[in-house]
PDB file of C-alpha atoms in Angstrom:
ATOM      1  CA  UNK A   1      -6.604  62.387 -73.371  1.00  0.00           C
ATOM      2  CA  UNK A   2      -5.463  60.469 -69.812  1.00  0.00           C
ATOM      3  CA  UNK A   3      -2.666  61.898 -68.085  1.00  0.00           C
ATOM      4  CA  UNK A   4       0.288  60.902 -66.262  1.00  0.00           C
ATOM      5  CA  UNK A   5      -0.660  59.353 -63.356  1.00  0.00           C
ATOM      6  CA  UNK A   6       1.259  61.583 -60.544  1.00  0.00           C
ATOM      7  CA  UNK A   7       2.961  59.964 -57.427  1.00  0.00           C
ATOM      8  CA  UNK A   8       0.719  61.137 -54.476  1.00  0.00           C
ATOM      9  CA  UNK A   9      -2.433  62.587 -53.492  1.00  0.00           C
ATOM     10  CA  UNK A  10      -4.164  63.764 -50.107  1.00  0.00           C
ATOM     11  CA  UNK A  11      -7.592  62.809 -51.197  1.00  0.00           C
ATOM     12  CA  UNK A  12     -10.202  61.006 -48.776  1.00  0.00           C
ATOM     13  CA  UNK A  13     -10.637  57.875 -49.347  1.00  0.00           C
ATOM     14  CA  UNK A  14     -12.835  55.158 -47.403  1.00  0.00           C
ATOM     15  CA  UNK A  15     -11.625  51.694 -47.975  1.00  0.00           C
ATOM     16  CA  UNK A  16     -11.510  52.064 -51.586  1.00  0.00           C
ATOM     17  CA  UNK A  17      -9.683  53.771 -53.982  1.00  0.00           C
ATOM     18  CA  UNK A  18      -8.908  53.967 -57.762  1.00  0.00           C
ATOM     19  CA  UNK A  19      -6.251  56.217 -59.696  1.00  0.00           C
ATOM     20  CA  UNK A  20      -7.742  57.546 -62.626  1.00  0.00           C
ATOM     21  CA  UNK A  21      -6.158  58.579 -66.096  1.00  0.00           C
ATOM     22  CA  UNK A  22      -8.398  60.767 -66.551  1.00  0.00           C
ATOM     23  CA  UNK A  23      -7.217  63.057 -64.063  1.00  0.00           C
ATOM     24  CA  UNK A  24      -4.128  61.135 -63.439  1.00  0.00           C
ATOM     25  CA  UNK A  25      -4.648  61.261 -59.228  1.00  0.00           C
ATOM     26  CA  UNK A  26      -6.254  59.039 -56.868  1.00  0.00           C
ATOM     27  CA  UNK A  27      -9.559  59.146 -55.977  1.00  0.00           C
ATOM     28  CA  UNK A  28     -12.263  58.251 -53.279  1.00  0.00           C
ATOM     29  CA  UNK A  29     -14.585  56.899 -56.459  1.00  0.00           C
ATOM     30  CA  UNK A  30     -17.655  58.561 -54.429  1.00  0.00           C
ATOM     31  CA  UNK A  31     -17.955  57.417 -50.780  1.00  0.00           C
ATOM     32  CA  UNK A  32     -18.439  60.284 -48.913  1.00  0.00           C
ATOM     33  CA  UNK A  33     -19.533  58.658 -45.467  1.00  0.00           C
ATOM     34  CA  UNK A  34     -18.261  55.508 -43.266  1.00  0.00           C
ATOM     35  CA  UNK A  35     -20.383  51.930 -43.454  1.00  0.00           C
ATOM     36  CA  UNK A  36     -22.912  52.159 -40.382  1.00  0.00           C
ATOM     37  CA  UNK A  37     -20.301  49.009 -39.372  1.00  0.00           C
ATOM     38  CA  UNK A  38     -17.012  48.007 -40.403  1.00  0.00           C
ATOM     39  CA  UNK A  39     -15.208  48.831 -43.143  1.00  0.00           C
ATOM     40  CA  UNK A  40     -13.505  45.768 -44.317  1.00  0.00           C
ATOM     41  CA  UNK A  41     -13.390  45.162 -47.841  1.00  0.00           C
ATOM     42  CA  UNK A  42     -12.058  41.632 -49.172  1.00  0.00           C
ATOM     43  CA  UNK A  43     -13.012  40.908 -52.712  1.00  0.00           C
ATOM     44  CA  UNK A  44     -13.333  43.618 -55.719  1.00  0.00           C
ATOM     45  CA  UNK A  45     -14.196  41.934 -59.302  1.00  0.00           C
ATOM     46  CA  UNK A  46     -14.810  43.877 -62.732  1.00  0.00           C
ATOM     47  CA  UNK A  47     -17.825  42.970 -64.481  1.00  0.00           C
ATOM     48  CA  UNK A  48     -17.400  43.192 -67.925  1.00  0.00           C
ATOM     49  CA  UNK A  49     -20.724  42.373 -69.134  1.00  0.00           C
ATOM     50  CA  UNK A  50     -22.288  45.006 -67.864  1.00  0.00           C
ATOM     51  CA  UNK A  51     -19.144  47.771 -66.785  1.00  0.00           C
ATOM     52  CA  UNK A  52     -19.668  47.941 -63.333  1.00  0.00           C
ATOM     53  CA  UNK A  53     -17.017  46.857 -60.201  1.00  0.00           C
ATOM     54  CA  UNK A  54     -18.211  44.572 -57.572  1.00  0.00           C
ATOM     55  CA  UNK A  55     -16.970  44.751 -54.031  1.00  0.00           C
ATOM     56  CA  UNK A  56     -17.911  42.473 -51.167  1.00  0.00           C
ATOM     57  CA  UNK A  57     -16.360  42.465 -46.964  1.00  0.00           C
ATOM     58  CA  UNK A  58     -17.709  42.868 -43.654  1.00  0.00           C
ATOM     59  CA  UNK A  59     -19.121  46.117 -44.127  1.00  0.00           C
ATOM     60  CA  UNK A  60     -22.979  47.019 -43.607  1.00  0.00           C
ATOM     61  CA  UNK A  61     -24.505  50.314 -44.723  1.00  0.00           C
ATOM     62  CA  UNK A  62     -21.984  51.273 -47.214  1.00  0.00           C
ATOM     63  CA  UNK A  63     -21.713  54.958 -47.643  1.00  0.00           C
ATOM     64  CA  UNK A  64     -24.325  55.322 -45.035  1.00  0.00           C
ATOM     65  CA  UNK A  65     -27.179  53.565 -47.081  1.00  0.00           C
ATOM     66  CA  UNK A  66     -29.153  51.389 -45.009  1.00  0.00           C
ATOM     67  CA  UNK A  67     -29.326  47.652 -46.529  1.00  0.00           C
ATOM     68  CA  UNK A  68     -26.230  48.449 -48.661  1.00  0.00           C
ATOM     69  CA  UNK A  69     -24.778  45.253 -47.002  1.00  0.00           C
ATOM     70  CA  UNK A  70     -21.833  42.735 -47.304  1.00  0.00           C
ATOM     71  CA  UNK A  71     -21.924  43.863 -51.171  1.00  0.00           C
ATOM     72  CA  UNK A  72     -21.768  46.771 -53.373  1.00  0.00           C
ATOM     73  CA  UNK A  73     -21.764  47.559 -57.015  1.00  0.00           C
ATOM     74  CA  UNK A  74     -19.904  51.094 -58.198  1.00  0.00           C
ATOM     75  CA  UNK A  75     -20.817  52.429 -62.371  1.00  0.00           C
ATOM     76  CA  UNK A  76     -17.595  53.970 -63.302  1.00  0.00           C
ATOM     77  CA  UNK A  77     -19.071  56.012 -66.108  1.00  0.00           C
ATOM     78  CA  UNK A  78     -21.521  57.694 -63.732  1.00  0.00           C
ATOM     79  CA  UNK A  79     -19.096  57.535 -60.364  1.00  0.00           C
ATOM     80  CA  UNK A  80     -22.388  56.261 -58.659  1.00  0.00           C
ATOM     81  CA  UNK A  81     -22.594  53.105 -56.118  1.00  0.00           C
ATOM     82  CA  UNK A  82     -26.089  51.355 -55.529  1.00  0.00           C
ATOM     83  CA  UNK A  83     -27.015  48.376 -53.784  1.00  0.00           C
ATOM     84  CA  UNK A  84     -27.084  45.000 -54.810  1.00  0.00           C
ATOM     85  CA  UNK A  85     -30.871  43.607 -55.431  1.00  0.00           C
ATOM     86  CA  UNK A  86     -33.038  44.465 -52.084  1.00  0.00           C
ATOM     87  CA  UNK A  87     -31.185  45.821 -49.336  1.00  0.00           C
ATOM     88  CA  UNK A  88     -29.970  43.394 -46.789  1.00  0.00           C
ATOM     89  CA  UNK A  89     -30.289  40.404 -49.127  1.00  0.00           C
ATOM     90  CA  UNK A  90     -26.997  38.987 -47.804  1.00  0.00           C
ATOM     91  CA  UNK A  91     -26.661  38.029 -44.051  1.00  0.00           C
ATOM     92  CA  UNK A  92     -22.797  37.499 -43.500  1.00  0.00           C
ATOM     93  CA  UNK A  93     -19.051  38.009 -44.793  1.00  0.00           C
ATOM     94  CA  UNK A  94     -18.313  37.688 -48.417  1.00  0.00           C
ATOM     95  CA  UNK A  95     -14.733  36.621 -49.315  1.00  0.00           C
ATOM     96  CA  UNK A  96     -14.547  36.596 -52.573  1.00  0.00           C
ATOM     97  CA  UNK A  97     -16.334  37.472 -55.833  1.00  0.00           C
ATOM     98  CA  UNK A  98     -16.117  35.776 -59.211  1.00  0.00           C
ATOM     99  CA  UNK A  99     -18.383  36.891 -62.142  1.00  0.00           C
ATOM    100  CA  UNK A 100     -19.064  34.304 -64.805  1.00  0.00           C
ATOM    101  CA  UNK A 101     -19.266  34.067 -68.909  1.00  0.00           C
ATOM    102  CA  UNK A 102     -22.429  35.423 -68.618  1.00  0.00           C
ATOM    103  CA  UNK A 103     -21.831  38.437 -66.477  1.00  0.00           C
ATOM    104  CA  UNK A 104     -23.514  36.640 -62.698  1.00  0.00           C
ATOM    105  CA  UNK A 105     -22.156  37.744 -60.190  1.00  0.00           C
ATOM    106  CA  UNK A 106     -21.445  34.664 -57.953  1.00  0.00           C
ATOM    107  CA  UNK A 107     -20.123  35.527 -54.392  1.00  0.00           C
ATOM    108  CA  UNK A 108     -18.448  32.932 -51.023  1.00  0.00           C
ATOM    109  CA  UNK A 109     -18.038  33.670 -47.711  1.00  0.00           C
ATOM    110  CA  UNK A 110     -19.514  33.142 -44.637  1.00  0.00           C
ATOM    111  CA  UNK A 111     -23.130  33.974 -45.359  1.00  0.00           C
ATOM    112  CA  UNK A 112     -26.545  31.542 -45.018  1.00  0.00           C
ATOM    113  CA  UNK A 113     -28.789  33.391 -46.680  1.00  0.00           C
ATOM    114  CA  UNK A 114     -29.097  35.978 -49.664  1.00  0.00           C
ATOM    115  CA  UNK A 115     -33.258  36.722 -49.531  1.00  0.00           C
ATOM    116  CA  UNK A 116     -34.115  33.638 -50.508  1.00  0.00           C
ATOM    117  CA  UNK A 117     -34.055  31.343 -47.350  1.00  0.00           C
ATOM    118  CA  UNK A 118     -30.725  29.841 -48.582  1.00  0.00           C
ATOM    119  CA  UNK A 119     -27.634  30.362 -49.997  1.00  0.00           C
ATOM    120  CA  UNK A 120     -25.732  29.007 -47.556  1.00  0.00           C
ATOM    121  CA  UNK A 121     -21.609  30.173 -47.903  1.00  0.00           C
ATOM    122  CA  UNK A 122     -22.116  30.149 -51.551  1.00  0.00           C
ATOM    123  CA  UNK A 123     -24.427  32.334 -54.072  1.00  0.00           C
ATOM    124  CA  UNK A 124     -25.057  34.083 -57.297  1.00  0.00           C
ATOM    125  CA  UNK A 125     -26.354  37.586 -58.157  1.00  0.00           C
ATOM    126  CA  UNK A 126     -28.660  36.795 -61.659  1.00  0.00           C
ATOM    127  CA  UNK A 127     -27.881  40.281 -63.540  1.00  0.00           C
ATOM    128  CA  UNK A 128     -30.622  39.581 -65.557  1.00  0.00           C
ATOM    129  CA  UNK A 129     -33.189  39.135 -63.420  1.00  0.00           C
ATOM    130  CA  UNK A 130     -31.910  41.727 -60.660  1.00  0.00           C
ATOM    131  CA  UNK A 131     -32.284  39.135 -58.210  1.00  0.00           C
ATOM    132  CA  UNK A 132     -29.972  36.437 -55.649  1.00  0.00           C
ATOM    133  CA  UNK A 133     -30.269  32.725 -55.978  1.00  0.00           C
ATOM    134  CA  UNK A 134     -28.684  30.183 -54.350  1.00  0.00           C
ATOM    135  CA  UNK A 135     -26.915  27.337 -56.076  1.00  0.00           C
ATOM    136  CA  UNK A 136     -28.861  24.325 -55.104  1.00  0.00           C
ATOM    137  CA  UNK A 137     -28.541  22.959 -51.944  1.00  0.00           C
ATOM    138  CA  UNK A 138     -26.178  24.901 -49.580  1.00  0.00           C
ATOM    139  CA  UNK A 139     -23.090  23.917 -48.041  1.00  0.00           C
ATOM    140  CA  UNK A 140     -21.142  23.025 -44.632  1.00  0.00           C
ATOM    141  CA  UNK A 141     -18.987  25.990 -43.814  1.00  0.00           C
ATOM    142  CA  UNK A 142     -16.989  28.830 -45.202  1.00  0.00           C
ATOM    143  CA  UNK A 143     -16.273  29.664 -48.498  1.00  0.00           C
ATOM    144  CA  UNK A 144     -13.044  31.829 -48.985  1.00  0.00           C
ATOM    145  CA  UNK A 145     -11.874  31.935 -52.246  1.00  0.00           C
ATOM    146  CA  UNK A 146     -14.111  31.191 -55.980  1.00  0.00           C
ATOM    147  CA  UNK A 147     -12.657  30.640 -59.438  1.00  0.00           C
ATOM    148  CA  UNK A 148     -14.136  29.919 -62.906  1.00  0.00           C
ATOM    149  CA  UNK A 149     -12.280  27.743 -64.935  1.00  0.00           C
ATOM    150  CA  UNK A 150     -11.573  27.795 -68.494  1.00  0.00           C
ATOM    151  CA  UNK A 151     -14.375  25.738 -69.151  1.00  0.00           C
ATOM    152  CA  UNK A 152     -16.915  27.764 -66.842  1.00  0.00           C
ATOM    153  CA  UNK A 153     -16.523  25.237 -64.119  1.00  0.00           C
ATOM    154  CA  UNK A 154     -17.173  26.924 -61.178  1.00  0.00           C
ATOM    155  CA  UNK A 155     -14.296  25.972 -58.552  1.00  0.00           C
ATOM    156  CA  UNK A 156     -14.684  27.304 -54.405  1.00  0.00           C
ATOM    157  CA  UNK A 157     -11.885  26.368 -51.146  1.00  0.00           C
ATOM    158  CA  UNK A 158     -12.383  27.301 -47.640  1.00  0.00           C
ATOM    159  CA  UNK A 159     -12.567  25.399 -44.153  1.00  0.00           C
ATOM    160  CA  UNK A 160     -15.550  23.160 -45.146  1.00  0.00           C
ATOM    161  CA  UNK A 161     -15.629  19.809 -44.865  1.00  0.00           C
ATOM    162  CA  UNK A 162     -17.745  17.345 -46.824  1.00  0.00           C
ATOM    163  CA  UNK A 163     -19.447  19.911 -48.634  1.00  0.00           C
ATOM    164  CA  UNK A 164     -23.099  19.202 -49.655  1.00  0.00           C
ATOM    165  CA  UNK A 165     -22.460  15.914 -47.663  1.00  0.00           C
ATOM    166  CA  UNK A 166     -20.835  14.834 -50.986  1.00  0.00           C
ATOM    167  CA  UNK A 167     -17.453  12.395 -49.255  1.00  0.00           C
ATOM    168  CA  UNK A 168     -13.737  14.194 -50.021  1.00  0.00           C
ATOM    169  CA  UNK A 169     -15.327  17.558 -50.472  1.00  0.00           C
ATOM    170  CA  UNK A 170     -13.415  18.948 -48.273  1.00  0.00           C
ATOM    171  CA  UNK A 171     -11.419  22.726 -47.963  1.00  0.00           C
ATOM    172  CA  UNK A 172     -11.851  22.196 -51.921  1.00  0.00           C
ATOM    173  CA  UNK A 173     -15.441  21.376 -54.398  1.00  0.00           C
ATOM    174  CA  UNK A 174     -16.349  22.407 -57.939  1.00  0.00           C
ATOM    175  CA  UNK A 175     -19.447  23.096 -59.143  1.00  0.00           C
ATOM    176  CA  UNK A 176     -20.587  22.166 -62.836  1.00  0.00           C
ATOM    177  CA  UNK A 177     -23.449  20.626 -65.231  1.00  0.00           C
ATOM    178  CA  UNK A 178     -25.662  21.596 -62.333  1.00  0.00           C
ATOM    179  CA  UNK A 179     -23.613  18.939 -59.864  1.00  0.00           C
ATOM    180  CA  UNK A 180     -21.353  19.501 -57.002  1.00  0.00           C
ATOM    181  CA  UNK A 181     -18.833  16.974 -56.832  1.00  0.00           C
ATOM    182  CA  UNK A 182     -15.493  16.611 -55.052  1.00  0.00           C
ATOM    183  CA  UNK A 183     -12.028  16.889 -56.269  1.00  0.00           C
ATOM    184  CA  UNK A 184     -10.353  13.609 -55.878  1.00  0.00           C
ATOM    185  CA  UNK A 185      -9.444  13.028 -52.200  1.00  0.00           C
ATOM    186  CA  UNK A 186      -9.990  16.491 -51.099  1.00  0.00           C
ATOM    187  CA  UNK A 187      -7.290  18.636 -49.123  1.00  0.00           C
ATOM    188  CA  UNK A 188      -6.051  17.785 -45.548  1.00  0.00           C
ATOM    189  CA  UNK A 189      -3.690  18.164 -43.284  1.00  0.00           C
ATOM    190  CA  UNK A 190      -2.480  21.484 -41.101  1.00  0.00           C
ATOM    191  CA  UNK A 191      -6.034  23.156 -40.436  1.00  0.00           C
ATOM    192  CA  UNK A 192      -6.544  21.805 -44.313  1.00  0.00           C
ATOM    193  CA  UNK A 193      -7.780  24.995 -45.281  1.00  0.00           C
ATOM    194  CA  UNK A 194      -8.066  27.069 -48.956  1.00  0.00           C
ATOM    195  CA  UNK A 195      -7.811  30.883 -48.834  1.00  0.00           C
ATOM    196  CA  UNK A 196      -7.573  31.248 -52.631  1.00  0.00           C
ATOM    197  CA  UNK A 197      -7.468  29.553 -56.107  1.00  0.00           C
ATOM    198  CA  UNK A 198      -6.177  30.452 -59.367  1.00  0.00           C
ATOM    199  CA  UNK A 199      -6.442  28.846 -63.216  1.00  0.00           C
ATOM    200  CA  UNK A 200      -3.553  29.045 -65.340  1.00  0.00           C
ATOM    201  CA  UNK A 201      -3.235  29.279 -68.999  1.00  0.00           C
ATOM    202  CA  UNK A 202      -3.505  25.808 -69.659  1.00  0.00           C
ATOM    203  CA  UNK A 203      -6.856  25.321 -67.123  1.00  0.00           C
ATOM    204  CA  UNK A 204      -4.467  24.245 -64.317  1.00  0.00           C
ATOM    205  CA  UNK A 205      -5.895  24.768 -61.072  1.00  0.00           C
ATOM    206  CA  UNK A 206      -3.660  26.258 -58.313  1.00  0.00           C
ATOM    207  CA  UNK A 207      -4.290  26.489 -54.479  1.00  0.00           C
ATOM    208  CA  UNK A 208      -2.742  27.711 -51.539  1.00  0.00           C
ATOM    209  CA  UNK A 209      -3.412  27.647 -48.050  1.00  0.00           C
ATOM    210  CA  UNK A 210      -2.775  26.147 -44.347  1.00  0.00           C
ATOM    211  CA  UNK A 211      -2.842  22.649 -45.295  1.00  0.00           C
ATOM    212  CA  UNK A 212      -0.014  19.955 -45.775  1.00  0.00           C
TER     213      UNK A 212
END
């Protein structure tokens, strides 16, 4: 029953928007009022586990809810946002989102704390038990860009350097069997920074960013 989707719309739309097939037309998905500050969304990731979309910026108050910070989750079946465990569980900037096998919603950016004390840059939303958690001890600087692997290794870049004081973790770290460890050498050179990562068909890993 979708329909074509048509060429152009004049609908409001606050820094999100989806085209439906449904109605075959763009939409504002909901928001009917500005964040109390900023606007800037980075990262949007589709949870499959449990059907909702994750998005993540610089935004605070997101449709004019008070605590709906940094993060926000929108149900497509009910065209309804909500908030993200308590409100104002996340302190800073998120860059990116990644959501694992098991439907977690793990988040990096510039952040040191999601309601627990810690979570420094890098973080995880437990969909199970409605609640934030860091991933054990926190890191050195900012986390841009998060990837799972193939395997479910978790893989992060950004400008950090020596993360979790572990030697060559640096712009580039990986996170698996409950470890942080480095990735050979580590990246250098330029600013040696990693804005984003990607996994390939055969569980290559790809980066780009400022270094040389």
């Amino acid at each position: 029953n979708s329909k074509i989707l048509d060429t152009n719309d004049s609908a409001t739309t606050r820094y999100i928007a989806g085209r439906l097939r449904e109605t075959g037309q763009w939409s504002a998905l909901g928001l009917t009022a500005n964040p109390t500050t900023n606007g800037t969304i980075y990262a949007i990731a589709y949870n499959q586990i449990n059907g909702l979309y994750y998005v993540g910026g610089n935004f605070t108050g997101m449709n004019g809810v008070a605590g709906r910070d940094y993060i926000a989750s929108y149900d497509p079946d009910t065209a309804t946002w909500a908030t993200v465990g308590a409100g104002s569980s996340v302190n800073g900037i998120i860059y990116d989102i990644a959501i694992a096998p098991n439907g977690d919603v793990y988040i990096g950016g510039s952040f040191t704390n999601v309601g627990d004390g810690n979570g420094d840059y890098l973080a995880y939303y437990d969909i199970s038990a409605a609640a934030w958690a860091s991933i054990s001890a926190g890191g050195t600087s900012t986390v841009r860009a998060i990837k799972f692997g193939n395997d479910g290794t978790l893989y992060f870049g950004g400008t950090f350097v020596n993360w979790n004081a572990i030697p060559n973790a640096d712009a580039i770290a990986k996170y698996s069997g409950g470890a942080y460890a480095a990735l050979s050498t580590g990246i250098s050179g330029g600013l040696g920074y990693v804005y984003d990562l990607e996994i390939d068909i055969d569980g290559n890993l790809v980066v780009v960013g400022d270094f040389t």
